[in-house]
Amino acid sequence: MADIGVRGFGSTLTEAFEQAALGMMAVITDPACIRAEQAVSIQCEEPDRELLLVDWLNALVYEMTTRNMLFGRFEVDIENSCLQATAWGEPIDIGRHRPAVEVKGATYTALEVTQLPDGGWRVQCVVDV
Amino acid sequence: MDISKLTPVSDYEWRIEPHGGMRVPGVIYASEALIRDMDDKVYEQVCNVAMLPGIVEASYAMPDAHWGYGFPIGGVAAFDPEQGGVVSAGGVGFDISCGVRTLHTGLTPQEVRQAKEHLANALFQHIPAGVGSTGHIRLDAVAMDDMLRGGARWAVEQGYGVAEDLERIEEHGCMADAMPDQVSEHAKRRQRDEMGTLGSGNHYLEVQRVTQIYDERIAAAFGIHLDDIKVSIHCGSRGLGHQIGTEFLKRMVVEAPSHGLTLPDRELACAPIRSPLGEAYLGAMRAAINCALANRQIITHLTRQVFADLFPHARLELLYDVSHNTCKVEEHPLAGRQRNLYIHRKGATRAFGPGHPALPETLREVGQPVLIGGTMGTASYILAGTEEGRAHAWSSACHGAGRRMSRRQATRTWRGRSVENELATRGILIRSPSRRGVAEEAPGAYKDVSEVVESSDHAGLARRVARLEPLVCVKG
C-alpha cells in the first residue's frame, strides 16, 4: 500500500486530534526537528467527527504543500462541529528535515474516532503517500 | 487469500460467484501462488465493487492486486450510464493518471557506464524531486486552465517536447472533455509550484538497460533491442490530482444517500455518471489526466536537456506513455449494440490489442506498449496488449509489483544506506534526498514483478516483450 496509518490518543478529543496531526508529520520527518517559528490558522466545519478528522488532516496537507512548510506543534479547539486550530512550523529545509515521503491526502481507510472506556479518545485514519 | 472461496476457470483466471449484494461475479487474474499471497481485503473489495449500480460483466482484479481505497489497487470495473452506472473517485485514486513513460536513447551500455556518476548527478540536479522541491515553471490562472485543457499537447505548444511525442501518449496527449472550472482553486494553488516535478514515494526516473527480449517481432516494432538504453519516468498529477481526489471523495460520501446509494464501504464513494456530481468529477478528473500528461512531458523535456549536455548524439524518442489511475469512456459491444462504458482502472494499465483504432499507425499492428515499473533493484517490463485482452477486463493489465510489506516494516528491516550500497555493488546508482525514503522503497518491500508479469502474459492480458534493468534511479 502506498500509504501509512496515523493514530492519535488523548485524554480529550482535541488532544487526540493534535496527536494525529503529529503522527502525520512523523510520516514525513521527525517532528522534534521542526521549529515552531510561524503560526498558521486553520478552520474546518463538519458535523461528522470522523469526516472532521480527515478534513483537519487534509487542511494541514494543503497548508504544508502551498506554504512549503512543515508543522511540529498543534493546538486544536473543537466546539460542536467547528474545529479551530493553530499549527506552528517552519519552511521546509531539505538538508535538516530530510523529508522521506510526501503526504497526498488523508483517506477514509481505517477511519475511526472512538471514545475509550477510560474516557480518553483514539482517532485514526490512513494517509496516502 | 483463501483459495477455496474461488472457482478456478483456468490456471490464471479465478471467479468469485455472485453472492450477497453482488450484481456480477468477481474475476481475479493471477497464478495460484499469487492468489494465495494476496491479502484478504482484495477479496472483500472485489466483492464490494461488484455491488455498485450499473456495473457490467464483472468486477476484475489484476495479478498485482492489493488493498486499496474501496477499489482494490489493480481493480478494473466498467459501468453503463444507461443502467444507472456510477463513477467513483476511490475507483480512480488519489494520484489521478499516475503513469509511466519510456523513452529510447540510442546509447550503448558502455557509453552510459563511462558517464554514469555524472548522469546520475545531473538528472538529480536538474529534475525537481521530493518534498519541498519546486518546479521550474509557474503557471498563472489562464495558463493553468490551458494546461488542464491541453495536457501534453499544451506542453508541446509551450516548447516542452515535439509534436511527434503526442501520438505516443494515450488520448494523443490530450484528454478530451476536461473541465478546468470543476477543478477547485485549492487544487490549482497546490499545483502552482509543482509543474515538472517528480514527486516522491514510489515515483522515479530510471535509466535502464534492456536485458531480455521475449518477442522479437513486437520488440522490433516497438524499437527495442537487447542492450538498448532506455529512460522511464513514473509519476502522476501531483498536488492537483491529490486535491481533486480528496475533495470529490468527500463530496461523493456526503451526497451518496441523496442518490439512493448505500455504500458497502465509505471508500467506495461514487456518484451516478448521469448526475451533476458525477459529471463534475469526470470533468475534474480529465483535467487531472491532462495535468499528469503535461507533467511527464515537461520532465521529458528536462531529461532531454540533461542527455543533450552529456551525450550530444542521444535521441530520446518517446516509445509510449501509459496511465494507470483513470476512468475512461471506451466503446464496447453489449447485447448487440456498441455502447460507451465508463471503465475504471485503478492501479491497472490500459492494454489495447493489435488493430485498435486508438493506437498510432506505427504501433497498430502489434498492439499497445504496456509499461510495467518494477522496483529500484529488480526489473521493469514492457508488454504489449493482446487481441484476447478485449474479452478479459476490458483490455487491461497490471501496473507494477505492489508492496508486500508496509513502509514502517521496510524501515525496520532495511537502512537506506545499505540498500544504496548493495545496489551500487550491482552497478545501480540511486539518487534520493532521503535515506528513509530509499529504505521504504527497498526492492524486498515489493512483490516479485516477474511473477506478476508472467501471470499477465499467461492470462492473456498482455504479452511479455522485454525486460529492463536499472542503471540509475532518481527518486524523490
mmCIF file of N, CA, C and O in Angstrom, chain B residues 20-112:
data_model
loop_
_atom_site.group_PDB
_atom_site.id
_atom_site.type_symbol
_atom_site.label_atom_id
_atom_site.label_comp_id
_atom_site.label_asym_id
_atom_site.label_seq_id
_atom_site.Cartn_x
_atom_site.Cartn_y
_atom_site.Cartn_z
ATOM 1 N N GLY B 20 -24.523 -12.477 -1.849
ATOM 2 C CA GLY B 20 -24.863 -11.243 -1.132
ATOM 3 C C GLY B 20 -25.389 -10.200 -2.100
ATOM 4 O O GLY B 20 -26.191 -10.508 -2.967
ATOM 5 N N GLY B 21 -24.883 -8.990 -2.015
ATOM 6 C CA GLY B 21 -25.357 -7.886 -2.855
ATOM 7 C C GLY B 21 -24.641 -7.782 -4.197
ATOM 8 O O GLY B 21 -24.828 -6.799 -4.928
ATOM 9 N N MET B 22 -23.849 -8.787 -4.559
ATOM 10 C CA MET B 22 -23.068 -8.688 -5.806
ATOM 11 C C MET B 22 -23.976 -8.804 -7.015
ATOM 12 O O MET B 22 -24.774 -9.740 -7.109
ATOM 13 N N ARG B 23 -23.837 -7.852 -7.958
ATOM 14 C CA ARG B 23 -24.653 -7.879 -9.169
ATOM 15 C C ARG B 23 -23.970 -8.695 -10.274
ATOM 16 O O ARG B 23 -24.611 -9.109 -11.237
ATOM 17 N N VAL B 24 -22.656 -8.818 -10.177
ATOM 18 C CA VAL B 24 -21.865 -9.540 -11.172
ATOM 19 C C VAL B 24 -20.835 -10.359 -10.415
ATOM 20 O O VAL B 24 -20.593 -10.121 -9.232
ATOM 21 N N PRO B 25 -20.199 -11.347 -11.085
ATOM 22 C CA PRO B 25 -19.138 -12.091 -10.409
ATOM 23 C C PRO B 25 -17.874 -11.255 -10.256
ATOM 24 O O PRO B 25 -17.729 -10.204 -10.881
ATOM 25 N N GLY B 26 -16.970 -11.752 -9.409
ATOM 26 C CA GLY B 26 -15.635 -11.194 -9.343
ATOM 27 C C GLY B 26 -14.738 -12.081 -10.193
ATOM 28 O O GLY B 26 -14.977 -13.294 -10.293
ATOM 29 N N VAL B 27 -13.728 -11.482 -10.831
ATOM 30 C CA VAL B 27 -12.775 -12.284 -11.611
ATOM 31 C C VAL B 27 -11.380 -11.790 -11.274
ATOM 32 O O VAL B 27 -11.088 -10.600 -11.414
ATOM 33 N N ILE B 28 -10.536 -12.708 -10.824
ATOM 34 C CA ILE B 28 -9.149 -12.348 -10.500
ATOM 35 C C ILE B 28 -8.227 -13.096 -11.431
ATOM 36 O O ILE B 28 -8.330 -14.324 -11.584
ATOM 37 N N TYR B 29 -7.333 -12.345 -12.084
ATOM 38 C CA TYR B 29 -6.353 -12.955 -12.975
ATOM 39 C C TYR B 29 -5.032 -13.067 -12.217
ATOM 40 O O TYR B 29 -4.439 -12.071 -11.833
ATOM 41 N N ALA B 30 -4.582 -14.289 -11.976
ATOM 42 C CA ALA B 30 -3.304 -14.483 -11.285
ATOM 43 C C ALA B 30 -2.996 -15.962 -11.220
ATOM 44 O O ALA B 30 -3.892 -16.798 -11.350
ATOM 45 N N SER B 31 -1.726 -16.278 -10.966
ATOM 46 C CA SER B 31 -1.359 -17.673 -10.739
ATOM 47 C C SER B 31 -1.872 -18.075 -9.358
ATOM 48 O O SER B 31 -2.187 -17.213 -8.533
ATOM 49 N N GLU B 32 -1.916 -19.357 -9.103
ATOM 50 C CA GLU B 32 -2.381 -19.827 -7.800
ATOM 51 C C GLU B 32 -1.494 -19.281 -6.685
ATOM 52 O O GLU B 32 -1.989 -18.841 -5.645
ATOM 53 N N ALA B 33 -0.201 -19.248 -6.942
ATOM 54 C CA ALA B 33 0.738 -18.748 -5.919
ATOM 55 C C ALA B 33 0.447 -17.284 -5.580
ATOM 56 O O ALA B 33 0.442 -16.896 -4.413
ATOM 57 N N LEU B 34 0.196 -16.477 -6.602
ATOM 58 C CA LEU B 34 -0.098 -15.061 -6.352
ATOM 59 C C LEU B 34 -1.420 -14.897 -5.609
ATOM 60 O O LEU B 34 -1.555 -14.043 -4.741
ATOM 61 N N ILE B 35 -2.391 -15.714 -5.959
ATOM 62 C CA ILE B 35 -3.692 -15.643 -5.286
ATOM 63 C C ILE B 35 -3.528 -15.948 -3.798
ATOM 64 O O ILE B 35 -4.055 -15.223 -2.944
ATOM 65 N N ARG B 36 -2.806 -17.012 -3.505
ATOM 66 C CA ARG B 36 -2.638 -17.402 -2.093
ATOM 67 C C ARG B 36 -1.967 -16.282 -1.292
ATOM 68 O O ARG B 36 -2.249 -16.073 -0.129
ATOM 69 N N ASP B 37 -1.110 -15.543 -1.982
ATOM 70 C CA ASP B 37 -0.360 -14.453 -1.364
ATOM 71 C C ASP B 37 -1.136 -13.157 -1.214
ATOM 72 O O ASP B 37 -0.723 -12.258 -0.486
ATOM 73 N N MET B 38 -2.241 -13.037 -1.919
ATOM 74 C CA MET B 38 -2.998 -11.776 -1.924
ATOM 75 C C MET B 38 -3.661 -11.552 -0.587
ATOM 76 O O MET B 38 -4.132 -12.491 0.049
ATOM 77 N N ASP B 39 -3.732 -10.295 -0.159
ATOM 78 C CA ASP B 39 -4.386 -10.037 1.123
ATOM 79 C C ASP B 39 -5.906 -10.241 1.008
ATOM 80 O O ASP B 39 -6.496 -10.060 -0.054
ATOM 81 N N ASP B 40 -6.503 -10.615 2.108
ATOM 82 C CA ASP B 40 -7.942 -10.920 2.127
ATOM 83 C C ASP B 40 -8.803 -9.734 1.737
ATOM 84 O O ASP B 40 -9.907 -9.908 1.231
ATOM 85 N N LYS B 41 -8.273 -8.545 1.980
ATOM 86 C CA LYS B 41 -9.051 -7.350 1.640
ATOM 87 C C LYS B 41 -9.364 -7.307 0.142
ATOM 88 O O LYS B 41 -10.361 -6.744 -0.276
ATOM 89 N N VAL B 42 -8.478 -7.884 -0.674
ATOM 90 C CA VAL B 42 -8.722 -7.876 -2.119
ATOM 91 C C VAL B 42 -10.041 -8.588 -2.407
ATOM 92 O O VAL B 42 -10.870 -8.093 -3.182
ATOM 93 N N TYR B 43 -10.244 -9.726 -1.780
ATOM 94 C CA TYR B 43 -11.487 -10.486 -1.974
ATOM 95 C C TYR B 43 -12.689 -9.620 -1.583
ATOM 96 O O TYR B 43 -13.645 -9.471 -2.349
ATOM 97 N N GLU B 44 -12.577 -9.007 -0.411
ATOM 98 C CA GLU B 44 -13.683 -8.171 0.088
ATOM 99 C C GLU B 44 -13.949 -7.004 -0.859
ATOM 100 O O GLU B 44 -15.101 -6.706 -1.189
ATOM 101 N N GLN B 45 -12.888 -6.356 -1.311
ATOM 102 C CA GLN B 45 -13.063 -5.174 -2.154
ATOM 103 C C GLN B 45 -13.579 -5.534 -3.543
ATOM 104 O O GLN B 45 -14.400 -4.819 -4.116
ATOM 105 N N VAL B 46 -13.100 -6.641 -4.106
ATOM 106 C CA VAL B 46 -13.614 -7.084 -5.404
ATOM 107 C C VAL B 46 -15.122 -7.335 -5.290
ATOM 108 O O VAL B 46 -15.898 -6.949 -6.181
ATOM 109 N N CYS B 47 -15.530 -7.950 -4.204
ATOM 110 C CA CYS B 47 -16.961 -8.214 -3.986
ATOM 111 C C CYS B 47 -17.746 -6.914 -3.791
ATOM 112 O O CYS B 47 -18.843 -6.753 -4.319
ATOM 113 N N ASN B 48 -17.181 -5.982 -3.047
ATOM 114 C CA ASN B 48 -17.873 -4.703 -2.824
ATOM 115 C C ASN B 48 -18.092 -3.948 -4.128
ATOM 116 O O ASN B 48 -19.156 -3.387 -4.363
ATOM 117 N N VAL B 49 -17.065 -3.908 -4.960
ATOM 118 C CA VAL B 49 -17.180 -3.207 -6.246
ATOM 119 C C VAL B 49 -18.294 -3.846 -7.076
ATOM 120 O O VAL B 49 -19.056 -3.153 -7.769
ATOM 121 N N ALA B 50 -18.419 -5.169 -6.975
ATOM 122 C CA ALA B 50 -19.437 -5.898 -7.735
ATOM 123 C C ALA B 50 -20.855 -5.518 -7.315
ATOM 124 O O ALA B 50 -21.818 -5.864 -8.010
ATOM 125 N N MET B 51 -20.972 -4.818 -6.196
ATOM 126 C CA MET B 51 -22.304 -4.427 -5.714
ATOM 127 C C MET B 51 -22.745 -3.067 -6.262
ATOM 128 O O MET B 51 -23.891 -2.660 -6.075
ATOM 129 N N LEU B 52 -21.843 -2.359 -6.910
ATOM 130 C CA LEU B 52 -22.164 -0.990 -7.336
ATOM 131 C C LEU B 52 -23.144 -0.991 -8.505
ATOM 132 O O LEU B 52 -23.084 -1.872 -9.367
ATOM 133 N N PRO B 53 -24.029 -0.004 -8.559
ATOM 134 C CA PRO B 53 -25.036 0.040 -9.622
ATOM 135 C C PRO B 53 -24.428 0.203 -11.003
ATOM 136 O O PRO B 53 -23.454 0.938 -11.172
ATOM 137 N N GLY B 54 -25.026 -0.475 -11.973
ATOM 138 C CA GLY B 54 -24.616 -0.292 -13.354
ATOM 139 C C GLY B 54 -23.308 -0.963 -13.729
ATOM 140 O O GLY B 54 -22.787 -0.739 -14.828
ATOM 141 N N ILE B 55 -22.770 -1.816 -12.861
ATOM 142 C CA ILE B 55 -21.510 -2.490 -13.217
ATOM 143 C C ILE B 55 -21.798 -3.537 -14.280
ATOM 144 O O ILE B 55 -22.847 -4.198 -14.263
ATOM 145 N N VAL B 56 -20.885 -3.641 -15.232
ATOM 146 C CA VAL B 56 -21.105 -4.521 -16.388
ATOM 147 C C VAL B 56 -20.148 -5.708 -16.355
ATOM 148 O O VAL B 56 -18.952 -5.534 -16.174
ATOM 149 N N GLU B 57 -20.671 -6.877 -16.539
ATOM 150 C CA GLU B 57 -19.938 -8.131 -16.699
ATOM 151 C C GLU B 57 -19.267 -8.664 -15.438
ATOM 152 O O GLU B 57 -19.559 -9.768 -15.006
ATOM 153 N N ALA B 58 -18.300 -7.964 -14.888
ATOM 154 C CA ALA B 58 -17.615 -8.495 -13.704
ATOM 155 C C ALA B 58 -16.805 -7.414 -13.015
ATOM 156 O O ALA B 58 -16.532 -6.365 -13.590
ATOM 157 N N SER B 59 -16.423 -7.690 -11.783
ATOM 158 C CA SER B 59 -15.510 -6.832 -11.022
ATOM 159 C C SER B 59 -14.155 -7.531 -11.104
ATOM 160 O O SER B 59 -13.987 -8.633 -10.580
ATOM 161 N N TYR B 60 -13.194 -6.884 -11.793
ATOM 162 C CA TYR B 60 -11.947 -7.558 -12.111
ATOM 163 C C TYR B 60 -10.807 -7.157 -11.178
ATOM 164 O O TYR B 60 -10.767 -6.034 -10.680
ATOM 165 N N ALA B 61 -9.854 -8.070 -11.017
ATOM 166 C CA ALA B 61 -8.612 -7.749 -10.308
ATOM 167 C C ALA B 61 -7.439 -8.331 -11.085
ATOM 168 O O ALA B 61 -7.517 -9.431 -11.637
ATOM 169 N N MET B 62 -6.370 -7.560 -11.124
ATOM 170 C CA MET B 62 -5.166 -7.923 -11.866
ATOM 171 C C MET B 62 -4.235 -8.761 -10.988
ATOM 172 O O MET B 62 -4.405 -8.816 -9.775
ATOM 173 N N PRO B 63 -3.204 -9.383 -11.582
ATOM 174 C CA PRO B 63 -2.294 -10.232 -10.803
ATOM 175 C C PRO B 63 -1.569 -9.510 -9.664
ATOM 176 O O PRO B 63 -1.096 -10.146 -8.735
ATOM 177 N N ASP B 64 -1.453 -8.181 -9.724
ATOM 178 C CA ASP B 64 -0.765 -7.457 -8.654
ATOM 179 C C ASP B 64 -1.739 -6.818 -7.671
ATOM 180 O O ASP B 64 -1.387 -5.890 -6.956
ATOM 181 N N ALA B 65 -2.962 -7.323 -7.632
ATOM 182 C CA ALA B 65 -3.993 -6.688 -6.805
ATOM 183 C C ALA B 65 -3.606 -6.654 -5.327
ATOM 184 O O ALA B 65 -3.068 -7.624 -4.786
ATOM 185 N N HIS B 66 -3.884 -5.513 -4.674
ATOM 186 C CA HIS B 66 -3.747 -5.437 -3.236
ATOM 187 C C HIS B 66 -4.691 -4.384 -2.679
ATOM 188 O O HIS B 66 -5.338 -3.652 -3.428
ATOM 189 N N TRP B 67 -4.748 -4.323 -1.384
ATOM 190 C CA TRP B 67 -5.695 -3.490 -0.651
ATOM 191 C C TRP B 67 -5.629 -2.033 -1.104
ATOM 192 O O TRP B 67 -4.570 -1.432 -1.093
ATOM 193 N N GLY B 68 -6.769 -1.448 -1.478
ATOM 194 C CA GLY B 68 -6.795 -0.050 -1.904
ATOM 195 C C GLY B 68 -7.923 0.703 -1.220
ATOM 196 O O GLY B 68 -8.455 0.236 -0.219
ATOM 197 N N TYR B 69 -8.311 1.852 -1.726
ATOM 198 C CA TYR B 69 -9.411 2.636 -1.142
ATOM 199 C C TYR B 69 -10.708 2.275 -1.842
ATOM 200 O O TYR B 69 -11.005 2.755 -2.926
ATOM 201 N N GLY B 70 -11.454 1.389 -1.217
ATOM 202 C CA GLY B 70 -12.720 0.994 -1.834
ATOM 203 C C GLY B 70 -12.498 -0.021 -2.943
ATOM 204 O O GLY B 70 -12.829 -1.189 -2.824
ATOM 205 N N PHE B 71 -11.917 0.416 -4.030
ATOM 206 C CA PHE B 71 -11.483 -0.481 -5.103
ATOM 207 C C PHE B 71 -10.134 -1.072 -4.689
ATOM 208 O O PHE B 71 -9.313 -0.362 -4.115
ATOM 209 N N PRO B 72 -9.874 -2.338 -5.039
ATOM 210 C CA PRO B 72 -8.509 -2.813 -4.810
ATOM 211 C C PRO B 72 -7.580 -2.087 -5.787
ATOM 212 O O PRO B 72 -8.025 -1.679 -6.871
ATOM 213 N N ILE B 73 -6.327 -1.919 -5.404
ATOM 214 C CA ILE B 73 -5.346 -1.445 -6.375
ATOM 215 C C ILE B 73 -5.149 -2.620 -7.319
ATOM 216 O O ILE B 73 -4.962 -3.748 -6.866
ATOM 217 N N GLY B 74 -5.207 -2.373 -8.611
ATOM 218 C CA GLY B 74 -5.222 -3.493 -9.545
ATOM 219 C C GLY B 74 -6.663 -3.898 -9.819
ATOM 220 O O GLY B 74 -6.938 -5.034 -10.201
ATOM 221 N N GLY B 75 -7.596 -2.958 -9.630
ATOM 222 C CA GLY B 75 -9.006 -3.236 -9.868
ATOM 223 C C GLY B 75 -9.478 -2.603 -11.152
ATOM 224 O O GLY B 75 -9.060 -1.510 -11.510
ATOM 225 N N VAL B 76 -10.348 -3.302 -11.867
ATOM 226 C CA VAL B 76 -10.914 -2.790 -13.118
ATOM 227 C C VAL B 76 -12.418 -3.039 -13.078
ATOM 228 O O VAL B 76 -12.855 -4.154 -12.759
ATOM 229 N N ALA B 77 -13.193 -2.013 -13.392
ATOM 230 C CA ALA B 77 -14.648 -2.192 -13.427
ATOM 231 C C ALA B 77 -15.271 -1.205 -14.394
ATOM 232 O O ALA B 77 -14.919 -0.029 -14.395
ATOM 233 N N ALA B 78 -16.187 -1.708 -15.213
ATOM 234 C CA ALA B 78 -16.866 -0.880 -16.211
ATOM 235 C C ALA B 78 -18.312 -0.656 -15.810
ATOM 236 O O ALA B 78 -18.964 -1.564 -15.282
ATOM 237 N N PHE B 79 -18.802 0.555 -16.078
ATOM 238 C CA PHE B 79 -20.163 0.927 -15.699
ATOM 239 C C PHE B 79 -20.920 1.484 -16.891
ATOM 240 O O PHE B 79 -20.354 2.185 -17.737
ATOM 241 N N ASP B 80 -22.199 1.165 -16.948
ATOM 242 C CA ASP B 80 -23.052 1.588 -18.044
ATOM 243 C C ASP B 80 -23.972 2.695 -17.548
ATOM 244 O O ASP B 80 -24.823 2.456 -16.686
ATOM 245 N N PRO B 81 -23.807 3.907 -18.087
ATOM 246 C CA PRO B 81 -24.647 5.007 -17.612
ATOM 247 C C PRO B 81 -26.138 4.753 -17.834
ATOM 248 O O PRO B 81 -26.966 5.244 -17.076
ATOM 249 N N GLU B 82 -26.440 3.939 -18.849
ATOM 250 C CA GLU B 82 -27.848 3.670 -19.123
ATOM 251 C C GLU B 82 -28.474 2.721 -18.104
ATOM 252 O O GLU B 82 -29.677 2.545 -18.076
ATOM 253 N N GLN B 83 -27.627 2.117 -17.306
ATOM 254 C CA GLN B 83 -28.159 1.238 -16.252
ATOM 255 C C GLN B 83 -27.888 1.838 -14.871
ATOM 256 O O GLN B 83 -27.701 1.121 -13.900
ATOM 257 N N GLY B 84 -27.826 3.159 -14.809
ATOM 258 C CA GLY B 84 -27.570 3.825 -13.533
ATOM 259 C C GLY B 84 -26.139 3.667 -13.066
ATOM 260 O O GLY B 84 -25.849 3.730 -11.865
ATOM 261 N N GLY B 85 -25.236 3.463 -14.009
ATOM 262 C CA GLY B 85 -23.837 3.239 -13.649
ATOM 263 C C GLY B 85 -23.220 4.433 -12.924
ATOM 264 O O GLY B 85 -23.609 5.575 -13.121
ATOM 265 N N VAL B 86 -22.229 4.138 -12.070
ATOM 266 C CA VAL B 86 -21.594 5.174 -11.255
ATOM 267 C C VAL B 86 -20.150 5.407 -11.663
ATOM 268 O O VAL B 86 -19.532 4.576 -12.336
ATOM 269 N N VAL B 87 -19.659 6.557 -11.224
ATOM 270 C CA VAL B 87 -18.235 6.849 -11.338
ATOM 271 C C VAL B 87 -17.737 7.034 -9.903
ATOM 272 O O VAL B 87 -18.418 7.632 -9.081
ATOM 273 N N SER B 88 -16.578 6.488 -9.587
ATOM 274 C CA SER B 88 -16.087 6.505 -8.209
ATOM 275 C C SER B 88 -14.718 7.161 -8.117
ATOM 276 O O SER B 88 -13.792 6.745 -8.804
ATOM 277 N N ALA B 89 -14.607 8.173 -7.224
ATOM 278 C CA ALA B 89 -13.306 8.823 -7.031
ATOM 279 C C ALA B 89 -12.306 7.843 -6.429
ATOM 280 O O ALA B 89 -11.121 7.872 -6.740
ATOM 281 N N GLY B 90 -12.808 6.941 -5.575
ATOM 282 C CA GLY B 90 -11.938 5.923 -4.991
ATOM 283 C C GLY B 90 -11.508 4.902 -6.025
ATOM 284 O O GLY B 90 -10.477 4.252 -5.895
ATOM 285 N N GLY B 91 -12.322 4.760 -7.073
ATOM 286 C CA GLY B 91 -12.012 3.815 -8.141
ATOM 287 C C GLY B 91 -10.975 4.348 -9.113
ATOM 288 O O GLY B 91 -10.563 3.649 -10.027
ATOM 289 N N VAL B 92 -10.603 5.585 -8.929
ATOM 290 C CA VAL B 92 -9.562 6.170 -9.775
ATOM 291 C C VAL B 92 -8.316 6.393 -8.928
ATOM 292 O O VAL B 92 -7.205 6.143 -9.358
ATOM 293 N N GLY B 93 -8.506 6.863 -7.706
ATOM 294 C CA GLY B 93 -7.380 7.012 -6.790
ATOM 295 C C GLY B 93 -6.969 8.451 -6.573
ATOM 296 O O GLY B 93 -7.471 9.365 -7.203
ATOM 297 N N PHE B 94 -6.040 8.628 -5.623
ATOM 298 C CA PHE B 94 -5.553 9.958 -5.279
ATOM 299 C C PHE B 94 -4.566 10.499 -6.291
ATOM 300 O O PHE B 94 -4.422 11.697 -6.450
ATOM 301 N N ASP B 95 -3.852 9.612 -6.937
ATOM 302 C CA ASP B 95 -2.885 10.090 -7.919
ATOM 303 C C ASP B 95 -3.463 9.824 -9.293
ATOM 304 O O ASP B 95 -3.120 8.842 -9.957
ATOM 305 N N ILE B 96 -4.362 10.727 -9.691
ATOM 306 C CA ILE B 96 -5.074 10.549 -10.959
ATOM 307 C C ILE B 96 -4.061 10.515 -12.106
ATOM 308 O O ILE B 96 -3.169 11.358 -12.193
ATOM 309 N N SER B 97 -4.219 9.522 -12.958
ATOM 310 C CA SER B 97 -3.343 9.364 -14.123
ATOM 311 C C SER B 97 -1.871 9.202 -13.759
ATOM 312 O O SER B 97 -0.989 9.551 -14.563
ATOM 313 N N CYS B 98 -1.608 8.630 -12.578
ATOM 314 C CA CYS B 98 -0.221 8.241 -12.324
ATOM 315 C C CYS B 98 0.130 7.299 -13.467
ATOM 316 O O CYS B 98 -0.700 6.505 -13.899
ATOM 317 N N GLY B 99 1.325 7.386 -13.980
ATOM 318 C CA GLY B 99 1.640 6.529 -15.119
ATOM 319 C C GLY B 99 3.120 6.475 -15.386
ATOM 320 O O GLY B 99 3.944 7.014 -14.627
ATOM 321 N N VAL B 100 3.450 5.795 -16.460
ATOM 322 C CA VAL B 100 4.844 5.566 -16.823
ATOM 323 C C VAL B 100 5.033 5.924 -18.284
ATOM 324 O O VAL B 100 4.182 5.608 -19.117
ATOM 325 N N ARG B 101 6.139 6.566 -18.598
ATOM 326 C CA ARG B 101 6.514 6.687 -19.996
ATOM 327 C C ARG B 101 7.955 6.217 -20.159
ATOM 328 O O ARG B 101 8.771 6.361 -19.252
ATOM 329 N N THR B 102 8.216 5.640 -21.312
ATOM 330 C CA THR B 102 9.555 5.125 -21.605
ATOM 331 C C THR B 102 10.074 5.783 -22.874
ATOM 332 O O THR B 102 9.352 5.906 -23.862
ATOM 333 N N LEU B 103 11.334 6.220 -22.782
ATOM 334 C CA LEU B 103 11.984 6.887 -23.911
ATOM 335 C C LEU B 103 13.145 6.043 -24.410
ATOM 336 O O LEU B 103 13.862 5.418 -23.611
ATOM 337 N N HIS B 104 13.351 6.027 -25.720
ATOM 338 C CA HIS B 104 14.579 5.449 -26.287
ATOM 339 C C HIS B 104 15.712 6.442 -26.039
ATOM 340 O O HIS B 104 15.465 7.595 -25.702
ATOM 341 N N THR B 105 16.967 5.988 -26.218
ATOM 342 C CA THR B 105 18.062 6.967 -26.147
ATOM 343 C C THR B 105 18.998 6.834 -27.339
ATOM 344 O O THR B 105 19.619 7.802 -27.760
ATOM 345 N N GLY B 106 19.152 5.610 -27.857
ATOM 346 C CA GLY B 106 20.125 5.374 -28.917
ATOM 347 C C GLY B 106 21.533 5.203 -28.369
ATOM 348 O O GLY B 106 22.506 5.112 -29.132
ATOM 349 N N LEU B 107 21.682 5.147 -27.040
ATOM 350 C CA LEU B 107 23.005 4.995 -26.440
ATOM 351 C C LEU B 107 23.315 3.523 -26.162
ATOM 352 O O LEU B 107 22.411 2.698 -26.089
ATOM 353 N N THR B 108 24.615 3.236 -25.973
ATOM 354 C CA THR B 108 25.038 1.871 -25.625
ATOM 355 C C THR B 108 25.352 1.826 -24.126
ATOM 356 O O THR B 108 25.647 2.861 -23.516
ATOM 357 N N PRO B 109 25.356 0.603 -23.550
ATOM 358 C CA PRO B 109 25.696 0.485 -22.128
ATOM 359 C C PRO B 109 27.084 1.063 -21.812
ATOM 360 O O PRO B 109 27.275 1.671 -20.776
ATOM 361 N N GLN B 110 28.051 0.869 -22.735
ATOM 362 C CA GLN B 110 29.411 1.384 -22.472
ATOM 363 C C GLN B 110 29.400 2.903 -22.351
ATOM 364 O O GLN B 110 30.041 3.462 -21.470
ATOM 365 N N GLU B 111 28.670 3.535 -23.275
ATOM 366 C CA GLU B 111 28.623 4.994 -23.235
ATOM 367 C C GLU B 111 28.065 5.487 -21.904
ATOM 368 O O GLU B 111 28.569 6.438 -21.313
ATOM 369 N N VAL B 112 27.015 4.820 -21.436
ATOM 370 C CA VAL B 112 26.392 5.242 -20.175
ATOM 371 C C VAL B 112 27.304 4.934 -18.992
ATOM 372 O O VAL B 112 27.479 5.742 -18.090
#
